[in-house]
Every structure is written in structure tokens, then in C-alpha cells.
Short mmCIF file of N, CA and C in Angstrom, two decimals:
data_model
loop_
_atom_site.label_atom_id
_atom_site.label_comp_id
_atom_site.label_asym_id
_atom_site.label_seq_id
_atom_site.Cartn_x
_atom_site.Cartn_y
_atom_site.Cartn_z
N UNK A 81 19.32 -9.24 8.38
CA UNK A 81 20.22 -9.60 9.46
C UNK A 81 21.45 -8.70 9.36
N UNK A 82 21.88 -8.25 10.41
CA UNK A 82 23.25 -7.09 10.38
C UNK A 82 24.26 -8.03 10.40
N UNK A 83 24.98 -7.11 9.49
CA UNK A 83 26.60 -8.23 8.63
C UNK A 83 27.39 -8.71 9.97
N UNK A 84 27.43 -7.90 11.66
CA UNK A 84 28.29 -8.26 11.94
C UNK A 84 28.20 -9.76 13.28
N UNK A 85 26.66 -9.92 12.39
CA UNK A 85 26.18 -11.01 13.38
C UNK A 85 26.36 -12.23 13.00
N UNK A 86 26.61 -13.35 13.75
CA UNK A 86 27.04 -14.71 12.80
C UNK A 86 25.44 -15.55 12.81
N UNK A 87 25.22 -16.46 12.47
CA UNK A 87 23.87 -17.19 12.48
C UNK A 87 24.46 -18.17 13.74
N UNK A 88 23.29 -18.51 14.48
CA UNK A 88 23.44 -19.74 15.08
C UNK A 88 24.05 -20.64 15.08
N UNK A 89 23.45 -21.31 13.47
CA UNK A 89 23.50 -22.39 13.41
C UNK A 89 25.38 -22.38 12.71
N UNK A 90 25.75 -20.94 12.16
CA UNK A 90 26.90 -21.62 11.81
C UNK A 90 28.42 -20.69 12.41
N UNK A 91 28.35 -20.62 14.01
CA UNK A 91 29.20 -20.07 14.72
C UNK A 91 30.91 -20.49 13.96
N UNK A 92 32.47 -20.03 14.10
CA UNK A 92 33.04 -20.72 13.84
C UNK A 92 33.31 -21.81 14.54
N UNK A 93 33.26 -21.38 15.81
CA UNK A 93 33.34 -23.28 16.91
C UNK A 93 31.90 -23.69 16.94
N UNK A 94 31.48 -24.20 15.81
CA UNK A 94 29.63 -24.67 16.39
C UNK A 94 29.97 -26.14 16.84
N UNK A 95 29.46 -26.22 17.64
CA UNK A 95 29.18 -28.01 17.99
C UNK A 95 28.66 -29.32 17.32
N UNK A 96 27.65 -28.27 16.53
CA UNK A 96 27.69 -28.81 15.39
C UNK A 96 28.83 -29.81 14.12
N UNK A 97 29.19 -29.45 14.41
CA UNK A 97 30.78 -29.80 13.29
C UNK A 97 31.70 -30.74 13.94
N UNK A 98 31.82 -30.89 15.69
CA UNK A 98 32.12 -31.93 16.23
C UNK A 98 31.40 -32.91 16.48
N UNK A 99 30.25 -32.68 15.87
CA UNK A 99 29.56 -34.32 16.13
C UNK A 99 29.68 -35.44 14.76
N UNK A 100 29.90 -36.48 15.29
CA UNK A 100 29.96 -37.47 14.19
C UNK A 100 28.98 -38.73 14.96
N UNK A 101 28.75 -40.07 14.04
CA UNK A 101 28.00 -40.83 14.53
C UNK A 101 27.46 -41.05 16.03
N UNK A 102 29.00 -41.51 16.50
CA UNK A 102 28.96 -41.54 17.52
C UNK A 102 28.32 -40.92 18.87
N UNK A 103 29.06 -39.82 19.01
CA UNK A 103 28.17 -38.63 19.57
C UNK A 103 26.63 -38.47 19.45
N UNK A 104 26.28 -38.52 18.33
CA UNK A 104 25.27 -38.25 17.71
C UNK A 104 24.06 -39.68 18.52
N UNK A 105 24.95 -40.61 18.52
CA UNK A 105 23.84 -41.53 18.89
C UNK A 105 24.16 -41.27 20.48
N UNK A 106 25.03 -41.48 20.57
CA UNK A 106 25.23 -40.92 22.66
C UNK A 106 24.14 -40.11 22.71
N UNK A 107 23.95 -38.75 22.26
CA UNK A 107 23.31 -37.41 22.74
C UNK A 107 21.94 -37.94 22.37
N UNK A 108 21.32 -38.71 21.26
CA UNK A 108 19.78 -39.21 21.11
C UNK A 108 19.52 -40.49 22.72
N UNK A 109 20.68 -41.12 22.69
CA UNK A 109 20.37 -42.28 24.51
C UNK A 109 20.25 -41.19 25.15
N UNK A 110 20.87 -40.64 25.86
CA UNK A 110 20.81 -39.42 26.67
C UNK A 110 19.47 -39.08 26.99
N UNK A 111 19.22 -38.28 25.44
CA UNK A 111 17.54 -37.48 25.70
C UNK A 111 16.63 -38.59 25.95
N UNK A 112 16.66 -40.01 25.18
CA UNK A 112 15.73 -41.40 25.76
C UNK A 112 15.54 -41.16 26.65
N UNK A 113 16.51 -40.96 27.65
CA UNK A 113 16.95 -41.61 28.78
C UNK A 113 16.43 -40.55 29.62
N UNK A 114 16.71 -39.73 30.04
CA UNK A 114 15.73 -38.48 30.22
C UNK A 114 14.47 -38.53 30.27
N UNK A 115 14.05 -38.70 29.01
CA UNK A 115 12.71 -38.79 28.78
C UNK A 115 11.59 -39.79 29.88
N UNK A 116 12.04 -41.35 29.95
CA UNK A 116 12.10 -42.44 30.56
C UNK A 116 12.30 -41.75 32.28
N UNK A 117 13.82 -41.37 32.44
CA UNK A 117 13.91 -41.31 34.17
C UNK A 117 12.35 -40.09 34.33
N UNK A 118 11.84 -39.52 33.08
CA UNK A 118 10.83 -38.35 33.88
C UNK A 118 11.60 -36.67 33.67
N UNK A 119 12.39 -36.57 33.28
CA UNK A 119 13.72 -35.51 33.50
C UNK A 119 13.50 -34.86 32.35
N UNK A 120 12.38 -34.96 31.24
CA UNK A 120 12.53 -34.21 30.08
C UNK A 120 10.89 -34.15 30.03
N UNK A 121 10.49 -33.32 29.11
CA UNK A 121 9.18 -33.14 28.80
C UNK A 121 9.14 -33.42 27.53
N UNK A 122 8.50 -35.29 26.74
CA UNK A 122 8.30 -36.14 25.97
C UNK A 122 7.88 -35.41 24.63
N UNK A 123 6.86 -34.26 25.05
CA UNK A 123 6.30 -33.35 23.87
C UNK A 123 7.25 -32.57 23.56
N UNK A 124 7.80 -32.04 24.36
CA UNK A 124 9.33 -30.98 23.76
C UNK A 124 9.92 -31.70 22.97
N UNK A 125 10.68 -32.83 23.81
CA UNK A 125 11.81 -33.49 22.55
C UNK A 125 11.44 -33.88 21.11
N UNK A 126 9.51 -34.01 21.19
CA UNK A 126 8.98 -34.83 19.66
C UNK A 126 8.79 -33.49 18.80
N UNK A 127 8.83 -32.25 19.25
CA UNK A 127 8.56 -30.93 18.59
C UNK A 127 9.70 -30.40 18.56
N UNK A 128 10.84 -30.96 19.00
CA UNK A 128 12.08 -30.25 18.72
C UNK A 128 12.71 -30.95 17.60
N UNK A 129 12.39 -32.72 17.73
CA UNK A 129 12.52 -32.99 16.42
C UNK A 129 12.55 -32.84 15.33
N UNK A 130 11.15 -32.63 15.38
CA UNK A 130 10.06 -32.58 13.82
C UNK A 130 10.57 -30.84 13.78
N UNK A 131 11.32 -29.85 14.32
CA UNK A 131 11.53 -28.69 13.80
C UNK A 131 12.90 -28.89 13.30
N UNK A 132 14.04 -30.08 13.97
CA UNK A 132 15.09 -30.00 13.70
C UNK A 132 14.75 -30.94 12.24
N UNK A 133 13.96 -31.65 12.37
CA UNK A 133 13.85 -32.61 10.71
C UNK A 133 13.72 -31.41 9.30
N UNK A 134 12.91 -29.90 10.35
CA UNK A 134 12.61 -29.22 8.79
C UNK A 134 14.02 -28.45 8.79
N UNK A 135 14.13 -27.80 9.84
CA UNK A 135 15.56 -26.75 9.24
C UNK A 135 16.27 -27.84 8.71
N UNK A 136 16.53 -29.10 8.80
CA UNK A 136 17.79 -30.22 8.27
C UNK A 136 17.20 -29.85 6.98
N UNK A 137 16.00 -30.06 6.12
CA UNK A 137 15.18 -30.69 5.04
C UNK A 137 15.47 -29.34 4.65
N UNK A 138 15.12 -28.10 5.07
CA UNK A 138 14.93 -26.34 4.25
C UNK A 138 16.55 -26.16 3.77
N UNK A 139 17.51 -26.39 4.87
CA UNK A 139 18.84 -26.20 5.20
C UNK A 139 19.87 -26.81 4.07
N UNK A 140 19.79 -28.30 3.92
CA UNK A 140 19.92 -28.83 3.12
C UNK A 140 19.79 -28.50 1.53
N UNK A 141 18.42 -29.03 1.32
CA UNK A 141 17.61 -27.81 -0.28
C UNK A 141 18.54 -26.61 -0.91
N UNK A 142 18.27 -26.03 0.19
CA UNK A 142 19.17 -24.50 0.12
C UNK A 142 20.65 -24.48 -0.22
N UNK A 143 21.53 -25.27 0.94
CA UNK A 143 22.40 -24.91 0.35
C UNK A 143 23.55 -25.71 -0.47
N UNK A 144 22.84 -26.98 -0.55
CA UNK A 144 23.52 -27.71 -1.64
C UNK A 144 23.44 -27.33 -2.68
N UNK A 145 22.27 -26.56 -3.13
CA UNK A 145 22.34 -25.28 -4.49
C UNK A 145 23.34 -24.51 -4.38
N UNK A 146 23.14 -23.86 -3.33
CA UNK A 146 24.15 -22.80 -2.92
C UNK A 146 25.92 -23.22 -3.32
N UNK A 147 26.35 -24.66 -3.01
CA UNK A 147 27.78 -25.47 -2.84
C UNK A 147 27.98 -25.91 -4.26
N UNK A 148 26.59 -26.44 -4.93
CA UNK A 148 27.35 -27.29 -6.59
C UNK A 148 28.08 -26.44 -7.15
N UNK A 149 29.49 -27.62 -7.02
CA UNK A 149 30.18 -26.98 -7.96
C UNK A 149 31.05 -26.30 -7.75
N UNK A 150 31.58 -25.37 -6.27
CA UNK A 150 31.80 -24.65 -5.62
C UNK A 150 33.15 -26.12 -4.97
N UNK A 151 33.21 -27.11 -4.74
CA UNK A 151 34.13 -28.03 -4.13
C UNK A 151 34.31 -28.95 -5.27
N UNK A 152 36.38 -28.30 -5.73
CA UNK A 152 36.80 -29.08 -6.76
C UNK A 152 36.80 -30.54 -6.20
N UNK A 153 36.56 -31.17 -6.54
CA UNK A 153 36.71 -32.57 -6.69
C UNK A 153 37.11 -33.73 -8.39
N UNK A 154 37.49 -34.25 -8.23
CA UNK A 154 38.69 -34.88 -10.00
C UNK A 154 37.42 -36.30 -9.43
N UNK A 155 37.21 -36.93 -10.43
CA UNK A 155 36.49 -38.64 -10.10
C UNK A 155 36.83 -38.89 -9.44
N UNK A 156 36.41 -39.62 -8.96
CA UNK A 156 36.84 -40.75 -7.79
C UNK A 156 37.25 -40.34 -6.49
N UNK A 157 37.43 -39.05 -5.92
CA UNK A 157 37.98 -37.75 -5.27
C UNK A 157 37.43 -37.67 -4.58
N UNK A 158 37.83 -37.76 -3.10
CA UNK A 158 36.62 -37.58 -1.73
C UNK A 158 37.19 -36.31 -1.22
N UNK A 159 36.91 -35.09 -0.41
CA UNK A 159 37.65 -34.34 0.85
C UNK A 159 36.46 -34.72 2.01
N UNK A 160 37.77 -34.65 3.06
CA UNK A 160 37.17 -35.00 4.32
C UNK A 160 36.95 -33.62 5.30
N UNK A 161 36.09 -33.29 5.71
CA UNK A 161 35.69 -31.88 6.12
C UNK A 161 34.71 -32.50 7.67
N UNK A 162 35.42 -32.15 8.75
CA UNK A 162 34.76 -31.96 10.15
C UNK A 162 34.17 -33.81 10.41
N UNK A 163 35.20 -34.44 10.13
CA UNK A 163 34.58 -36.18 10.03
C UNK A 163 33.54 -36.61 9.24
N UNK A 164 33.41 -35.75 7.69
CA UNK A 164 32.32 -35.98 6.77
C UNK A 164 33.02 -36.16 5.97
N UNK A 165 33.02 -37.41 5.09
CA UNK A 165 32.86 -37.55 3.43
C UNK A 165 32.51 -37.10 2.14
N UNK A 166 32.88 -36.31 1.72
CA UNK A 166 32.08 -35.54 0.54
C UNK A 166 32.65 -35.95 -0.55
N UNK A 167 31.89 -36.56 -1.66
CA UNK A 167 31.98 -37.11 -2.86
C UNK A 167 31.02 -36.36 -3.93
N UNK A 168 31.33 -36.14 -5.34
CA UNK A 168 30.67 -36.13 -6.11
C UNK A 168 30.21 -36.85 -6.94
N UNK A 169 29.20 -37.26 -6.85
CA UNK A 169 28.62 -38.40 -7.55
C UNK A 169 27.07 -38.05 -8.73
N UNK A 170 26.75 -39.08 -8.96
CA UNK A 170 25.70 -38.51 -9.94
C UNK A 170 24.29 -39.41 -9.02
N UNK A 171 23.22 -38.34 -8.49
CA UNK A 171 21.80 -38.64 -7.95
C UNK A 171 21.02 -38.27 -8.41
N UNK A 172 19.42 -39.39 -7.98
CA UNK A 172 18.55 -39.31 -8.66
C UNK A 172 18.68 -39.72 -10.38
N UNK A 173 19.52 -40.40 -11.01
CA UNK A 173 19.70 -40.85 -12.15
C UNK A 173 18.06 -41.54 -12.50
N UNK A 174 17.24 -41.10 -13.50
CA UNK A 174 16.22 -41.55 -14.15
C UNK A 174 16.46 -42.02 -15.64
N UNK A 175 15.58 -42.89 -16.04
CA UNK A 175 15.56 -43.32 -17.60
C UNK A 175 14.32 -43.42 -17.93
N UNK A 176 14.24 -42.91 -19.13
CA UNK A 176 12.91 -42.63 -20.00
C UNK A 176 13.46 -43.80 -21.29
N UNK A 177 12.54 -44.68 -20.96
CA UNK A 177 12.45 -45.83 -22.12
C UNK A 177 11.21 -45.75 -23.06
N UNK A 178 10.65 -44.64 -23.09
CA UNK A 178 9.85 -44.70 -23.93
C UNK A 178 10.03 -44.09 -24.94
N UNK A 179 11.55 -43.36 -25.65
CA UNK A 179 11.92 -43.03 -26.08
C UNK A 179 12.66 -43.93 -27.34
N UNK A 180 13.02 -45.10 -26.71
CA UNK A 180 14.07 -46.31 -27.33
C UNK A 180 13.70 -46.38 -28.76
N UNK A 181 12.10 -46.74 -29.09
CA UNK A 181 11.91 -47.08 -30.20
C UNK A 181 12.05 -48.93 -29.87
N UNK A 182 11.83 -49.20 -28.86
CA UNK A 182 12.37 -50.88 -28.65
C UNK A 182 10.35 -51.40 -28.81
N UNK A 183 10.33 -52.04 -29.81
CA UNK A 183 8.72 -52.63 -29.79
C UNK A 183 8.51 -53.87 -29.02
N UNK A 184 9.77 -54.19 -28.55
CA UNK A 184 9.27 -55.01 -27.14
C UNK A 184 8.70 -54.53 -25.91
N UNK A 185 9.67 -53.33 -25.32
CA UNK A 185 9.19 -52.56 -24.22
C UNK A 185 7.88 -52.05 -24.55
N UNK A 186 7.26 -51.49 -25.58
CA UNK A 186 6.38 -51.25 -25.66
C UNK A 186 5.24 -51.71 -25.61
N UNK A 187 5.59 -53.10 -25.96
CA UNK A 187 4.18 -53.96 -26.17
C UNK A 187 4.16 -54.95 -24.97
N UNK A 188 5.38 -54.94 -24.14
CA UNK A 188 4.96 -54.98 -22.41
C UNK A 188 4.78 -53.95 -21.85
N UNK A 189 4.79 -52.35 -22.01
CA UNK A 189 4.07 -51.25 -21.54
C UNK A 189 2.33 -51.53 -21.98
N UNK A 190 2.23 -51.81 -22.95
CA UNK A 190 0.75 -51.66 -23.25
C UNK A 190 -0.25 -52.47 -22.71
N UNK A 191 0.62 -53.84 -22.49
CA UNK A 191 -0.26 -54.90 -21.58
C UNK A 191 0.22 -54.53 -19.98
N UNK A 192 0.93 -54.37 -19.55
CA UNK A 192 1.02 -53.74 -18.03
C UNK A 192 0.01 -52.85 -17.25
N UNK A 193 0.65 -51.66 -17.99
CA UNK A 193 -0.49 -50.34 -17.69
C UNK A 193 -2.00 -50.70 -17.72
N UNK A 194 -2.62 -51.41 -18.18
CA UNK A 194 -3.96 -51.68 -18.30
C UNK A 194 -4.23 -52.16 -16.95
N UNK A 195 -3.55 -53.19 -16.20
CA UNK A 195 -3.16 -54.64 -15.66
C UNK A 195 -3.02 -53.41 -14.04
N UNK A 196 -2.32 -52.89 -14.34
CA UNK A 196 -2.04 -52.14 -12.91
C UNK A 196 -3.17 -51.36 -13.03
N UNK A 197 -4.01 -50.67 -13.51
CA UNK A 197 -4.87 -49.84 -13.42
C UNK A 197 -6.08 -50.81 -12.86
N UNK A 198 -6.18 -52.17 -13.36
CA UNK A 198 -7.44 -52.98 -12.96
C UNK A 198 -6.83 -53.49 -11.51
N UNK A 199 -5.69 -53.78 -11.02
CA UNK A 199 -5.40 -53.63 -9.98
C UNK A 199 -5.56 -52.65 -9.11
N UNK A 200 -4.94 -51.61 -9.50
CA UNK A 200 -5.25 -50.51 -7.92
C UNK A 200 -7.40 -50.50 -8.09
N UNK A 201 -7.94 -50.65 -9.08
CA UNK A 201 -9.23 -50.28 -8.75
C UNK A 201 -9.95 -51.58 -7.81
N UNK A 202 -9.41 -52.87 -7.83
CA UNK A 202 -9.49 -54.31 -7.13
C UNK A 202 -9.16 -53.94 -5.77
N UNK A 203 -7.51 -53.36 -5.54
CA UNK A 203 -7.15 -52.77 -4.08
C UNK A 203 -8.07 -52.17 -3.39
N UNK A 204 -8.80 -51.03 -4.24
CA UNK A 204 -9.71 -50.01 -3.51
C UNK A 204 -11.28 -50.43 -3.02
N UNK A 205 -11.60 -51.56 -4.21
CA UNK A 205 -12.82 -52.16 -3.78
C UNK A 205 -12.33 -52.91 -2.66
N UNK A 206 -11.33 -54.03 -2.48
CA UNK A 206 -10.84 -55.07 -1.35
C UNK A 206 -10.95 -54.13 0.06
N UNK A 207 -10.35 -53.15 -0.30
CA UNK A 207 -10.42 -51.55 1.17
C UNK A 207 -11.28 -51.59 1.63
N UNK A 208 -12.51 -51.93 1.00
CA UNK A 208 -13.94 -51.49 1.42
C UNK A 208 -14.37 -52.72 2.18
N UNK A 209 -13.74 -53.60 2.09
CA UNK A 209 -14.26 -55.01 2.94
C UNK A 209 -13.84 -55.08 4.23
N UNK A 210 -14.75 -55.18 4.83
CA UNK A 210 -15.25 -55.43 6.36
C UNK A 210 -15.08 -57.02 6.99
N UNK A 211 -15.47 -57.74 6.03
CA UNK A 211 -16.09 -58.74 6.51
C UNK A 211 -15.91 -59.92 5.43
N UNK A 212 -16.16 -61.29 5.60
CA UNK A 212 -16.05 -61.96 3.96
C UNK A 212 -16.89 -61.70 3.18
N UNK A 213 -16.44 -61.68 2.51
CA UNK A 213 -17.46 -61.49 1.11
C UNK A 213 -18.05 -62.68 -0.03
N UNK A 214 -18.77 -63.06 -0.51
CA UNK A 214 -18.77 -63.79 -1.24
C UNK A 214 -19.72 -63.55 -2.50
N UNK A 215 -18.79 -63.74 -3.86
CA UNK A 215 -18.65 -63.09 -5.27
C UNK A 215 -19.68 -63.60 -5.53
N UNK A 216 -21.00 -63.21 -6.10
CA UNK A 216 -22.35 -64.33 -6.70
C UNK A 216 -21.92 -64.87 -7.89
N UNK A 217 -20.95 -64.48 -8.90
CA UNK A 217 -20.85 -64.72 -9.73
C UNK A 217 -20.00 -66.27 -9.88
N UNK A 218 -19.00 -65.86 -9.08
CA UNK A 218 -18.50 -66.97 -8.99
C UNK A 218 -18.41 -68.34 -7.59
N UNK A 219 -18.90 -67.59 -5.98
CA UNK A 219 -19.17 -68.36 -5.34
C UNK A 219 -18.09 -68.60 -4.61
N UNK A 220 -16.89 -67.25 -4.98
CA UNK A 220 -15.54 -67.13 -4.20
C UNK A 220 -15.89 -66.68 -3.14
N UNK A 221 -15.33 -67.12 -2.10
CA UNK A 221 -15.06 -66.32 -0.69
C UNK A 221 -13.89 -65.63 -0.92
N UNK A 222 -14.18 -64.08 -0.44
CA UNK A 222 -13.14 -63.25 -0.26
C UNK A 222 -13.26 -62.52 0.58
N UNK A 223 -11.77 -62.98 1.40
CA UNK A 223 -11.41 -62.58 2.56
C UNK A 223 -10.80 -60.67 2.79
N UNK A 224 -11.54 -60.02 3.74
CA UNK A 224 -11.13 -58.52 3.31
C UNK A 224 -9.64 -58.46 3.87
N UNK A 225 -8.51 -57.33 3.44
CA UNK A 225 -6.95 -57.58 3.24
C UNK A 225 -7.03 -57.28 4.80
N UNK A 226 -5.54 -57.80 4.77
CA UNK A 226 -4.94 -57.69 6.26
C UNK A 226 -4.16 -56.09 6.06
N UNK A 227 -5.03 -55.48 7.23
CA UNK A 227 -4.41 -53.78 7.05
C UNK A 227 -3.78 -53.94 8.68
N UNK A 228 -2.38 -53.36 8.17
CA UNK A 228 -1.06 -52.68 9.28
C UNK A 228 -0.72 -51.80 9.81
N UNK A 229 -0.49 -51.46 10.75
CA UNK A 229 -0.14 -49.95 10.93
C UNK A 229 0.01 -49.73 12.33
N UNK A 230 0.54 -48.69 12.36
CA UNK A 230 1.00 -48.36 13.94
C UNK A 230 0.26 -46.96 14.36
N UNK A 231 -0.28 -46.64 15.33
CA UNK A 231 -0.34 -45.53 15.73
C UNK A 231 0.18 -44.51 16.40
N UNK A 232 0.89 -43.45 15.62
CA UNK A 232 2.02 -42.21 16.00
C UNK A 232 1.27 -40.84 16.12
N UNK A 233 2.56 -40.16 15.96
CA UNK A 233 2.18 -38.84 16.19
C UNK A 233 2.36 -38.00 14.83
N UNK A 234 1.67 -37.17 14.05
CA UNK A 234 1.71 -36.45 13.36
C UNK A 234 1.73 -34.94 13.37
N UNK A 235 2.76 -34.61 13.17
CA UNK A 235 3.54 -33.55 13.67
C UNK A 235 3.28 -32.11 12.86
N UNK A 236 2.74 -31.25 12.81
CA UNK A 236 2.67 -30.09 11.46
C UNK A 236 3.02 -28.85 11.94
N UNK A 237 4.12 -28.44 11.55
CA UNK A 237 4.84 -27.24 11.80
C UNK A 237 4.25 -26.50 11.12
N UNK A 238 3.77 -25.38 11.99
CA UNK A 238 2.75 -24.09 11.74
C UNK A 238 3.81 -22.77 10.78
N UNK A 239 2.87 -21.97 9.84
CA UNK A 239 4.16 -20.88 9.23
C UNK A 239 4.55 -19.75 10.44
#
């Protein structure tokens, strides 16, 4: 890209930077609304989405690498930048307890893990039921699970 070109997405007046909630939900009624009076084409707005969901998702990734660290902030320390909040905080915090040496956790890890494994393989047989079933062994009726779901659109942005 030639140095003396700016990107799109980050002009110094972008419009971007004046939107806050508000706006933000105005301009999504709007396109509804559009959509509904007939005034928009339904497939555009669901593919403009799902492209604005990835540059958000690529955009993001990128350059919060790019920023750690880069905005002093002291504890407890917010700056407010274009009606945004920015805090440093600590995410994604994980714990590895299998490390402890605690022979309690362990000896409810050892009876668990077994316990969930004979479960999901119960889930996957129950999947397979159509219809009631009934166990010879024991003379249970079993009823196949109640499956949910909605039918959408699945969206796959091509390279």
C-alpha cells in the first residue's frame, strides 16, 4: 500500500469513532427496517454482516497485539477514547489444579473423568433414538431426547 494513502477503515474523521451504542442500535433499526419496507436486499445486509463480523474478529486479533502495552494505564486506571472505556485488566485467567498435589481433587478427578466419558458415550447412543425404546435387560422405556434448534443461515466467507 503507498505511504501516502490512509486505509478506509481508519480515515482521521472516520465515522466510525462517532458511533457509540446508541447510534449503533439506531443504524441496525434502520437497515431492519429497510429490509421489512422491501428497500434493501435481505442477502446483502446478511453478507455484509458476516464480512463485517470477520474484519471485526481479523481486526481485533491483530491489533490488540499490535496496542499491549503501548496505553499507560496505573490499576484501577480507565482512558476514555471516542466514547470507549479502556481498562487493563487480566483475561482469559485459567487454573491448572492438577498441579496442587491436593489428594482430594484428585481422587474426585479420577471418579469424574470416567463418569463423563460413560456419559457423552450414553448421549451419543440416546442421538440415535428415533422412537421409544425399550432396554431388554431391564424393561425401561426410553424415551429418545428432546432435540432444539432453529433453522438459519450459515454464512462462509470464501479466501
Amino acid at each position: 500500500m503507498e505511504k501516502d494513502k490512509k486505509l478506509i477503515i481508519l480515515p482521521e474523521q472516520s465515522p466510525l469513532l462517532s458511533l457509540n451504542k446508541s447510534t449503533i442500535h439506531l443504524l441496525v433499526s434502520e437497515v431492519c427496517h429497510s429490509i421489512n419496507e422491501g428497500n434493501e436486499d435481505p442477502v446483502k445486509a446478511l453478507v455484509i454482516g458476516k464480512k463485517l463480523d470477520e474484519l471485526s474478529k481479523q481486526y481485533n486479533e491483530s491489533v490488540r497485539q499490535l496496542v499491549s502495552g503501548k496505553i499507560k494505564l496505573q490499576k484501577g486506571e480507565s482512558h476514555l477514547a471516542f466514547d470507549v472505556e479502556i481498562k487493563e485488566e487480566e483475561t482469559g485467567v485459567k487454573y491448572d489444579y492438577s498441579i496442587c498435589n491436593d489428594s482430594e481433587w484428585n481422587t474426585i478427578t479420577e471418579k469424574i473423568e470416567p463418569l463423563l466419558i460413560q456419559k457423552k458415550n450414553r448421549e451419543e447412543f440416546l442421538k440415535t433414538l428415533r422412537k421409544e425404546f425399550i432396554d431388554e435387560d431391564t424393561g425401561e422405556v426410553i424415551q429418545p431426547p428432546l432435540r432444539t434448534g432453529k433453522l438459519g443461515y450459515k454464512l462462509s466467507l470464501k479466501k
